[in-house]
Short mmCIF file of C-alpha atoms and ligand atoms in Angstrom, two decimals:
data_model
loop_
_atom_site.label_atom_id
_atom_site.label_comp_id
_atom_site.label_asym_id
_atom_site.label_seq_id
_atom_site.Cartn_x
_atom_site.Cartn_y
_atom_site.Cartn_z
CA UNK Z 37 61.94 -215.80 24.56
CA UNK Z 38 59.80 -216.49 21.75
CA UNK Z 39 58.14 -213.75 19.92
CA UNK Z 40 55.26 -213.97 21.47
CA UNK Z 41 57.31 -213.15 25.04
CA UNK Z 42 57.41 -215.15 27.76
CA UNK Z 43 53.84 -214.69 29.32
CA UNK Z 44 51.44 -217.20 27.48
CA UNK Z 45 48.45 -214.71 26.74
CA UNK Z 46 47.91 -213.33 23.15
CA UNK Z 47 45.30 -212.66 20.80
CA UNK Z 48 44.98 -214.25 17.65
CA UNK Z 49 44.07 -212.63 13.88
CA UNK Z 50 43.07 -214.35 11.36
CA UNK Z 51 44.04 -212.73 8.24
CA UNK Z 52 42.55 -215.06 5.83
CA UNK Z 53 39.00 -213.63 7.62
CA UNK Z 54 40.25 -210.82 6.84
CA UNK Z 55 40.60 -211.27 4.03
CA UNK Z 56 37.35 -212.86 3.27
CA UNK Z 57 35.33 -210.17 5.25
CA UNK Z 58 36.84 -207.67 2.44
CA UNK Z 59 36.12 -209.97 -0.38
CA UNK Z 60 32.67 -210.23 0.96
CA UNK Z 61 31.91 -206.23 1.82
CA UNK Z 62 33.72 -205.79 -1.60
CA UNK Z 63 30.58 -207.07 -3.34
CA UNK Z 64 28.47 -204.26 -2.09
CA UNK Z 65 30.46 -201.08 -3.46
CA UNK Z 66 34.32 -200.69 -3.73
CA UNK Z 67 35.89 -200.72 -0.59
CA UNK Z 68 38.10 -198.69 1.86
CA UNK Z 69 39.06 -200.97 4.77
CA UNK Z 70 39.11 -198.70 8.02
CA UNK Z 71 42.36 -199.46 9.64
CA UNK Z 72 42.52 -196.54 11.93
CA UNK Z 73 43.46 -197.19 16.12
CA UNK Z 74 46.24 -200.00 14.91
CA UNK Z 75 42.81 -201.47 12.88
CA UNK Z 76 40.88 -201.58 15.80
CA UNK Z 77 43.27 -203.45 17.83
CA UNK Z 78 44.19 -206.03 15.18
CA UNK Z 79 47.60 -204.47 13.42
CA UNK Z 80 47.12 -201.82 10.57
CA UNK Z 81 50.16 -203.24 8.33
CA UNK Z 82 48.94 -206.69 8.35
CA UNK Z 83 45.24 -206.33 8.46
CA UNK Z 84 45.62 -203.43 5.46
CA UNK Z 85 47.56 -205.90 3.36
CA UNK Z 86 45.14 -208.70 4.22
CA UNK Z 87 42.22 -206.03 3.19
CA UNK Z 88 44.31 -205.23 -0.04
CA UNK Z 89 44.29 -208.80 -1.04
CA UNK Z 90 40.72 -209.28 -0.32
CA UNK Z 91 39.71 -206.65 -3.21
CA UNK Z 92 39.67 -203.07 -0.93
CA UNK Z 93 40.71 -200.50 -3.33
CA UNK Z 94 41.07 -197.69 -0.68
CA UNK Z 95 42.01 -197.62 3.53
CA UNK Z 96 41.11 -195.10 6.18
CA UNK Z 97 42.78 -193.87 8.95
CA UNK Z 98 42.50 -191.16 11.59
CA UNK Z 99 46.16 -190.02 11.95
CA UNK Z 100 48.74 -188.72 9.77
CA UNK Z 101 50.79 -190.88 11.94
CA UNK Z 102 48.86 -193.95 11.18
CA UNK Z 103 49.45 -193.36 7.24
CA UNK Z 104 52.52 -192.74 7.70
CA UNK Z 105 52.90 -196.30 9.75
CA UNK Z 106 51.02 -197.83 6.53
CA UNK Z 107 53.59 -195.89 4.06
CA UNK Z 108 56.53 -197.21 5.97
CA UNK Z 109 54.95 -200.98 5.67
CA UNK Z 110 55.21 -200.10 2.24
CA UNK Z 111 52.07 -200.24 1.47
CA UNK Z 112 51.12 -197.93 -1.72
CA UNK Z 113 47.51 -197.93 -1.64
CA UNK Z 114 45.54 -194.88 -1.51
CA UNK Z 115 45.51 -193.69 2.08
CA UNK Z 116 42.42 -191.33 3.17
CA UNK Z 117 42.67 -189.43 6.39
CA UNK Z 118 39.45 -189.35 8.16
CA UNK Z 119 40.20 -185.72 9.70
CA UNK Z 120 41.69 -182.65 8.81
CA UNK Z 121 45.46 -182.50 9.76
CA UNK Z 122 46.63 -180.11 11.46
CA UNK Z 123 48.34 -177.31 10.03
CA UNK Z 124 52.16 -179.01 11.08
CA UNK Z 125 51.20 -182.39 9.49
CA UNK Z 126 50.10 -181.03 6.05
CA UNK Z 127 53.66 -181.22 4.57
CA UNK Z 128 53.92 -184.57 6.06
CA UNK Z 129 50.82 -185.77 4.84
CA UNK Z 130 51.37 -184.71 0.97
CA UNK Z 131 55.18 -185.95 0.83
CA UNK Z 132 53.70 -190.21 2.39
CA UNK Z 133 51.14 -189.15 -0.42
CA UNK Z 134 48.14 -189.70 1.91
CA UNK Z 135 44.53 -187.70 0.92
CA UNK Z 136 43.52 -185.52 3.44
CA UNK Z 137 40.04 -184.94 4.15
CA UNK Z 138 39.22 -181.17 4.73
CA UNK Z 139 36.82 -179.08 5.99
CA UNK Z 140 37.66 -175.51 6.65
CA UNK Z 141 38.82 -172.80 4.77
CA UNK Z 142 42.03 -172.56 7.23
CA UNK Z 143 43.03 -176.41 6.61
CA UNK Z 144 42.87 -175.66 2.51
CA UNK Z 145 45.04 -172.68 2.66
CA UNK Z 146 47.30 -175.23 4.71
CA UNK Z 147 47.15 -178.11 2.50
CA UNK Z 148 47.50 -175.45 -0.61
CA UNK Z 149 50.36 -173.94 0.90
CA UNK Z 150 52.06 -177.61 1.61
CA UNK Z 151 51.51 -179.12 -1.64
CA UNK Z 152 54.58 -179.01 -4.26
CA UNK Z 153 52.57 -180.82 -7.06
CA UNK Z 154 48.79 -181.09 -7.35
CA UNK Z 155 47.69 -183.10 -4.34
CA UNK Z 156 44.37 -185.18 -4.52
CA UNK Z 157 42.10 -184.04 -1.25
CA UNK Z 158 38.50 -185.05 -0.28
CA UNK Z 159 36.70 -182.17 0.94
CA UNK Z 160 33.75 -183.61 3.99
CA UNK Z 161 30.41 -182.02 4.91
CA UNK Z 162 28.48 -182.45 7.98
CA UNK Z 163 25.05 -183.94 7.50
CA UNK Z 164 24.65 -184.38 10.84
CA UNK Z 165 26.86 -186.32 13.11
CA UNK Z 166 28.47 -183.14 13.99
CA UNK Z 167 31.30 -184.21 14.72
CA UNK Z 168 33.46 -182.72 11.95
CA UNK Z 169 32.98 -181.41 8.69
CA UNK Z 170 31.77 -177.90 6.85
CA UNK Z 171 27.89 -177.57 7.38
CA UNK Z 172 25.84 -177.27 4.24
CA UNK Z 173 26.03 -173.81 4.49
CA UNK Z 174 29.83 -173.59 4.78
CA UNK Z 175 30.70 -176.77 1.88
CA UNK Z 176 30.30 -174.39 -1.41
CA UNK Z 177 33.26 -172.44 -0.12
CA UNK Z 178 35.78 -174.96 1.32
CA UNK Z 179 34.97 -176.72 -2.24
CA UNK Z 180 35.76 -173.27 -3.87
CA UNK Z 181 38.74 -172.82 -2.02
CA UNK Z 182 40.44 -176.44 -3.04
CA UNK Z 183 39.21 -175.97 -6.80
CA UNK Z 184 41.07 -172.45 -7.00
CA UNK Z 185 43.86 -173.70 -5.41
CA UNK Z 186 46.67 -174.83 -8.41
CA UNK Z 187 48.15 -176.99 -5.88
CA UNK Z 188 44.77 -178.72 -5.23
CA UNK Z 189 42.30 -181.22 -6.69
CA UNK Z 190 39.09 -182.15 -5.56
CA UNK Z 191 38.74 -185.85 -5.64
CA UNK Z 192 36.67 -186.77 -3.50
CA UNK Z 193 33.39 -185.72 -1.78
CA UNK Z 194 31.95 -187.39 1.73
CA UNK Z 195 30.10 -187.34 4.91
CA UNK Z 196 29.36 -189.60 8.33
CA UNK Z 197 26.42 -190.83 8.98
CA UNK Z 198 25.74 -191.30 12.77
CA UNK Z 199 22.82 -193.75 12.97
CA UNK Z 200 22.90 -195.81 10.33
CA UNK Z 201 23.57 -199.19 12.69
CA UNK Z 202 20.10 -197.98 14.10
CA UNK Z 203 16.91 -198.96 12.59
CA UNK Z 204 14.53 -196.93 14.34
CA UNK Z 205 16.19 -193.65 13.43
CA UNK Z 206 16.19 -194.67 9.60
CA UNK Z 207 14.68 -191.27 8.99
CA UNK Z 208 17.75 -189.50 10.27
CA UNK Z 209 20.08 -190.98 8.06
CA UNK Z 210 17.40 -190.14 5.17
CA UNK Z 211 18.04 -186.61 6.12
CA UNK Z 212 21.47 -187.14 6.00
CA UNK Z 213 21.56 -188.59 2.42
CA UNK Z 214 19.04 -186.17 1.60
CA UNK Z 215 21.60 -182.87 2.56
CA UNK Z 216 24.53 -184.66 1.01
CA UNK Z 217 22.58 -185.20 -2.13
CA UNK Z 218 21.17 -181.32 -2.24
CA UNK Z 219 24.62 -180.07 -1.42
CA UNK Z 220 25.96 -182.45 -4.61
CA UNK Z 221 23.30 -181.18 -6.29
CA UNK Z 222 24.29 -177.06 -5.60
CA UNK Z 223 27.98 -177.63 -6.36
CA UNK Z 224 27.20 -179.72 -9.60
CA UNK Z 225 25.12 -176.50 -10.97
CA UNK Z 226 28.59 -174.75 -10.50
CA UNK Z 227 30.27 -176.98 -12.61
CA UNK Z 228 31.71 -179.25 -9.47
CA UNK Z 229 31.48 -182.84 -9.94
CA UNK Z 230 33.86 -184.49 -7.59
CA UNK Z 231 35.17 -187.95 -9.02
CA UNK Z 232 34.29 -189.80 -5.88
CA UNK Z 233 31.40 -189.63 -3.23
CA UNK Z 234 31.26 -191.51 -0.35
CA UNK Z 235 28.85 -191.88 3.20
CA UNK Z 236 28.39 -195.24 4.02
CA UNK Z 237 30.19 -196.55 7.23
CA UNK Z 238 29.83 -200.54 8.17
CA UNK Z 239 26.19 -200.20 9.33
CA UNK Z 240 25.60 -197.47 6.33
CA UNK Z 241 27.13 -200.36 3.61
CA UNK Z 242 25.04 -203.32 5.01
CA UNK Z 243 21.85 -201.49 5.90
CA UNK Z 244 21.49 -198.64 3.51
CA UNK Z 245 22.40 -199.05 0.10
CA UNK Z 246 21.51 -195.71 -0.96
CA UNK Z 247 24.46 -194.88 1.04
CA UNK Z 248 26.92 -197.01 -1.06
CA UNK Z 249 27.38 -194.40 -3.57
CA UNK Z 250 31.51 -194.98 -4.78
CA UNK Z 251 33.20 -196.43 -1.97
CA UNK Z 252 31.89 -197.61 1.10
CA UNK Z 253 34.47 -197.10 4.46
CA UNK Z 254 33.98 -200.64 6.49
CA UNK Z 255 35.70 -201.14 9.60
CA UNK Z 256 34.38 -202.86 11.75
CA UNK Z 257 32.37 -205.38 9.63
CA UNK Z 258 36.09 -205.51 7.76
CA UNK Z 259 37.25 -207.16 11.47
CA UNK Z 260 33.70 -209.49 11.40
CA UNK Z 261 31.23 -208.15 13.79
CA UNK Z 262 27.90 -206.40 12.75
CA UNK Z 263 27.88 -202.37 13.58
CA UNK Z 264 25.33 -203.24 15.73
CA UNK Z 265 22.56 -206.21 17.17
CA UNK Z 266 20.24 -204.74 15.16
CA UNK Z 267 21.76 -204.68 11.63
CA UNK Z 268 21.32 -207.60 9.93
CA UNK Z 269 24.34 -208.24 8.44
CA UNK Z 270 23.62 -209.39 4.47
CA UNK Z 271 27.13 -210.42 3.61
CA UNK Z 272 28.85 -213.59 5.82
CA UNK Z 273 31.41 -211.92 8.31
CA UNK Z 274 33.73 -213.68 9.60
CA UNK Z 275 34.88 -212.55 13.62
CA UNK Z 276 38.88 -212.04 12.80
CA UNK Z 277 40.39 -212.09 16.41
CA UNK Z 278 40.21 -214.11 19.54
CA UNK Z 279 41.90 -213.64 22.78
CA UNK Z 280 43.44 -216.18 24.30
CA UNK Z 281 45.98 -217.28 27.66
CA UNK Z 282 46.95 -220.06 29.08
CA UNK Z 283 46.06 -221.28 32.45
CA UNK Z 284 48.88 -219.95 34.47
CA UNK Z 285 48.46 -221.52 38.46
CA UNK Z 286 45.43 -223.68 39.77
CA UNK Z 287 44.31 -224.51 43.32
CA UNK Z 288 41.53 -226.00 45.12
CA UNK Z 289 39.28 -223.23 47.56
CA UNK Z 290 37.13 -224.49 50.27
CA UNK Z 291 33.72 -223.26 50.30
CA UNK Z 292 33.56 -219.61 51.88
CA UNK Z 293 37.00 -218.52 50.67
CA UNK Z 294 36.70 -214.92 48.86
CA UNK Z 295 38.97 -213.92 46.13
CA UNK Z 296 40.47 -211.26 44.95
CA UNK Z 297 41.11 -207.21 45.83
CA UNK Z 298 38.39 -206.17 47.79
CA UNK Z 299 37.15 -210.37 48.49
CA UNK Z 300 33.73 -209.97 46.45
CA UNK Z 301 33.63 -213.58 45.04
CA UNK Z 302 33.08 -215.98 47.73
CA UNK Z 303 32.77 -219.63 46.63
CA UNK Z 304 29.91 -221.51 47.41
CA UNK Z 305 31.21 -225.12 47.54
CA UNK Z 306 35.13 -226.66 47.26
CA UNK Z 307 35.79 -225.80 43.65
CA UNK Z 308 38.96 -225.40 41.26
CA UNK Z 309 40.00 -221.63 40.62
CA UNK Z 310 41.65 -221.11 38.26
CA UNK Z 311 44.51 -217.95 37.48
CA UNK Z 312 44.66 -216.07 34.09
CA UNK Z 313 47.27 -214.44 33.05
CA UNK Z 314 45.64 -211.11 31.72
CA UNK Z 315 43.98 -208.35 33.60
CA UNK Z 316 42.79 -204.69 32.97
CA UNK Z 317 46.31 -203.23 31.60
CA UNK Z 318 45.96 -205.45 28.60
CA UNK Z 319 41.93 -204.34 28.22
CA UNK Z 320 40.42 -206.72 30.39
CA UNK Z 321 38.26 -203.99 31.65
CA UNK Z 322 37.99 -204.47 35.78
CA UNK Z 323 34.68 -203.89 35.83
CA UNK Z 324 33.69 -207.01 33.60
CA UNK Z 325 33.82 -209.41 36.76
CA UNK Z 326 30.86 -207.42 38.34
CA UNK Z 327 29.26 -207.50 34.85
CA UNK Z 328 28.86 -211.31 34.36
CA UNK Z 329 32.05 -212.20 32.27
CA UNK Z 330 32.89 -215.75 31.92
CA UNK Z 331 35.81 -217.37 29.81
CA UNK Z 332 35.94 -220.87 28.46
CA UNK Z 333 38.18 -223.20 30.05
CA UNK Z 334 37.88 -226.89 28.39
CA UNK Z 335 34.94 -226.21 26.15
CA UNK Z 336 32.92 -224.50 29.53
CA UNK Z 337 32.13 -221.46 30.24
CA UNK Z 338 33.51 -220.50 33.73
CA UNK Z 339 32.58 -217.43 35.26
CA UNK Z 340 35.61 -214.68 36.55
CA UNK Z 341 36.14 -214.86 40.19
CA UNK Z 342 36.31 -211.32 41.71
CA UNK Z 343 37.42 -208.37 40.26
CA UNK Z 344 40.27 -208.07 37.38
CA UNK Z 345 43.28 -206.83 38.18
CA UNK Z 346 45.94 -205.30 36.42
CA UNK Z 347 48.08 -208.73 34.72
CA UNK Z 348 46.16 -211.55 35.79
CA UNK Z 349 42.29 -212.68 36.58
CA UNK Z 350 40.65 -215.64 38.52
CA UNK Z 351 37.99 -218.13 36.89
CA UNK Z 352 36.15 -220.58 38.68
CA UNK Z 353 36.18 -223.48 36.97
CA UNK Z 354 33.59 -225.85 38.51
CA UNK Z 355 34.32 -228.41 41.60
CA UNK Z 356 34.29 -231.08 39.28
CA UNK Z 357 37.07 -229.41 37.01
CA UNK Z 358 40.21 -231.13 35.21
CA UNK Z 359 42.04 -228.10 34.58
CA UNK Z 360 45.60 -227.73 34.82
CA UNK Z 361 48.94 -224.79 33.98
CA UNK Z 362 49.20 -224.61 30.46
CA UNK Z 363 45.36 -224.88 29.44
CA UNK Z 364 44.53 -222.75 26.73
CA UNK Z 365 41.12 -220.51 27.94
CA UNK Z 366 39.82 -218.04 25.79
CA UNK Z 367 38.00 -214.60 26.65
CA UNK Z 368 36.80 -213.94 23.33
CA UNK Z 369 36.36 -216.22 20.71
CA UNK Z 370 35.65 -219.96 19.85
CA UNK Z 371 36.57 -223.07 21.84
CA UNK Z 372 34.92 -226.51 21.24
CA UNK Z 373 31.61 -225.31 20.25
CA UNK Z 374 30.81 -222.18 22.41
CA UNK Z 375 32.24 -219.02 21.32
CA UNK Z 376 32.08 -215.33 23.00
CA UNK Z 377 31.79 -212.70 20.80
CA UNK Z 378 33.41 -209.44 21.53
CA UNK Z 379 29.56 -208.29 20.96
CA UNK Z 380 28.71 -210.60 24.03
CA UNK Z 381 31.08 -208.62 26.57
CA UNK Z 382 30.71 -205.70 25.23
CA UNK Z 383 26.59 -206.02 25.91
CA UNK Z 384 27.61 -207.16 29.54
CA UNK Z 385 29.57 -203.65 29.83
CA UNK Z 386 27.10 -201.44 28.33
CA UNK Z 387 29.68 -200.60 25.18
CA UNK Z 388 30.32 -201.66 22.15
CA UNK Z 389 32.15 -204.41 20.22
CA UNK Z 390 34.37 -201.52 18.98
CA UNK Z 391 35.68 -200.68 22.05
CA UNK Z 392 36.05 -203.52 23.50
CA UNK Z 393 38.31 -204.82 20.51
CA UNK Z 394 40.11 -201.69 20.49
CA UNK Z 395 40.97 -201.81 24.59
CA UNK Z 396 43.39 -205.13 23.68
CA UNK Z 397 46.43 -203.39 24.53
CA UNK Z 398 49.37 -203.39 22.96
CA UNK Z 399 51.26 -205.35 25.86
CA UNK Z 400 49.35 -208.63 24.25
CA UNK Z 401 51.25 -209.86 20.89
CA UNK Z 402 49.09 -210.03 18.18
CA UNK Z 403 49.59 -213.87 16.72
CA UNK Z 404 48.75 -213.44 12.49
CA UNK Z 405 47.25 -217.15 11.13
CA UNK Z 406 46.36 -217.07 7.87
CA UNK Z 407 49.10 -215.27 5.97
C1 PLP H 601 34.55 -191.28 9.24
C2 PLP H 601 34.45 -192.75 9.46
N1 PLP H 601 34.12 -193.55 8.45
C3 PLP H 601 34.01 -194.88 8.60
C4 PLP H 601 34.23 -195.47 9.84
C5 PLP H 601 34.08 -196.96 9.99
O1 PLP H 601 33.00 -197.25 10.82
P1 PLP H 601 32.54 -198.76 11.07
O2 PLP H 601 33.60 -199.37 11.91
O3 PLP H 601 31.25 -198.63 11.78
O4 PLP H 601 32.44 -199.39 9.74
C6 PLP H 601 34.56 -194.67 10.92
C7 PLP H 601 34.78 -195.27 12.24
O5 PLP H 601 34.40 -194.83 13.25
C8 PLP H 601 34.68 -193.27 10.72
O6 PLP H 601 35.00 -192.46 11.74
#
């Protein structure tokens, strides 16, 4: 068995695009590379140090449990935690010396009580995402509580914005900026100056540079997709991963034979079909044959041939078709000169690019070029 396994489907990352994406996003503020959700499907340790070596300073995750995964990498750069841990993980947290962010009085006293030296934390306030984070009127004391804490220090000050990958609603994220910058304002009259303030997202960094401030958080422009079709995306970015299989069995269908569970694709004329070896337990979502998905098999883009199922698919590759076991056929990214972007199926499903990266299960090997 090679390291890849024995089925021939895997997706590939390209570090050095990685790499470049960082180098590039780097330009616009110092940068914290999002690797949270095994970097959105790509492979935290490998895309952090990729990140690292592309000039991020900082990286983000969600989990205690994904800085500790970075920490036992070995990777030393400075870790923030995009949520408050829990009350269990605070001891954790401070001994893999990862920041926490926090955001009620509760998770201070925690993080106080937890810390055997001063421990750097980054205190966030909800502008209006609400999703988490002390509301303006609730900041001045979670601040309060870290700076009288002697095991604390407040190094860092941030919030979410929630539409910034949205044009139209540009005068939400004004409001947005505008709390964060009136609650910066209050807690500089007391005296509090935190040594680093950040807002900006991907779509916050490329879109909004009032929201650069000291460290923009990139994700998923880090991976090279926009936030969004409608942000114009003023750095090059670079796509990072592709998904790819090899043809795994091919036959010839008469016209009229249906294929699949549930016999929804019926061909219209004696074509080749083609069999895939992936299928909605490694994120090929079921519902993307109903949706319009296609793959490209020799440079052409075939569409799937009834619905997904769980380890393998069916493509209909044309009457005409020289296709054969062992052809490579990718579902998301570049072959000859067509590509699909993970933008392009995730418009077909009425998502994201996000999630449709982040589906790529962990049953597909992730194949690193670029190292
Ligand atoms: C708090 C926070 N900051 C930054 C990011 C990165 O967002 P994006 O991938 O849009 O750059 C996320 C991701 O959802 C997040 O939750």
């Amino acid at each position: 068995m090679t390291e890849r396994g024995y089925r021939p489907a895997w997706a590939e990352v390209d570090l050095s695009a990685i790499s470049a994406n960082a180098a590039a996003l780097a330009e616009l503020a110092p940068l914290c590379a999002v690797v949270k959700a095994n970097a959105y499907g790509h492979g935290a340790p490998e895309v952090a140090r990729a990140a690292l070596a592309g000039g991020a300073s900082w990286l983000a995750v969600a989990l205690v449990e994904e800085g500790v995964q970075l920490r036992d990498a070995g990777i030393a750069a400075p870790v923030l935690v995009l949520a408050e841990p829990t009350a269990d993980a605070m001891a954790e947290a401070h001994a893999r010396d990862l920041t926490p962010t926090l955001y009620t009085e509760p998770g201070v006293k925690a993080a106080a009580e937890a810390a055997t030296a001063p421990w750097p934390v980054h205190v966030k306030i909800d502008t209006g995402m609400h999703r988490v984070g002390a509301s303006p009127a609730d900041v001045d004391a979670v601040v309060g509580a870290v700076t009288s804490a002697a095991s604390l220090e407040l190094a860092g000050l941030w919030t979410h914005l929630a539409v910034a990958d949205e044009p139209d609603q540009d005068d939400y994220t004004a409001l947005q900026l505008d709390r964060f910058e009136a609650a910066r304002t209050r807690l500089a009259a007391a005296g509090v100056v935190p040594p680093l303030v950040h807002a900006a997202n991907s779509a916050g960094a490329l879109a909004h540079p009032l929201a650069r401030y000291d460290l923009i958080r990139c994700g998923i422009a880090l991976y090279g997709h926009r936030p969004s079709p409608a942000v114009t995306p003023v750095v090059e970015l670079r796509p990072a991963m592709a998904l790819k299989a090899r043809v795994s069995h091919v036959r010839c269908l008469d016209a009229g034979e249906r294929i699949s569970y549930g016999r929804r694709y019926e061909t219209r004329e004696r074509t080749v079909i083609a069999t895939v070896p992936l299928g909605y337990a490694d994120g090929v979502t079921r519902r993307l044959f109903e949706a319009g998905g296609q793959l490209l098999v020799g440079g052409r883009r075939c569409p799937i041939a009834g619905v997904v199922t769980m380890d393998q698919l069916m493509v209909d590759c044309g009457p005409d078709a020289d296709v054969h076991v062992g052809d490579e056929v990718v579902l998301i990214g570049r072959q000859g000169d067509d590509e699909i972007t993970a933008w392009e199926v995730a418009e077909l499903l009425g998502t994201i690019s996000y999630e449709v990266l982040c589906a790529i299960g962990p049953r597909v090997p992730r194949v690193y070029l670029g190292r």
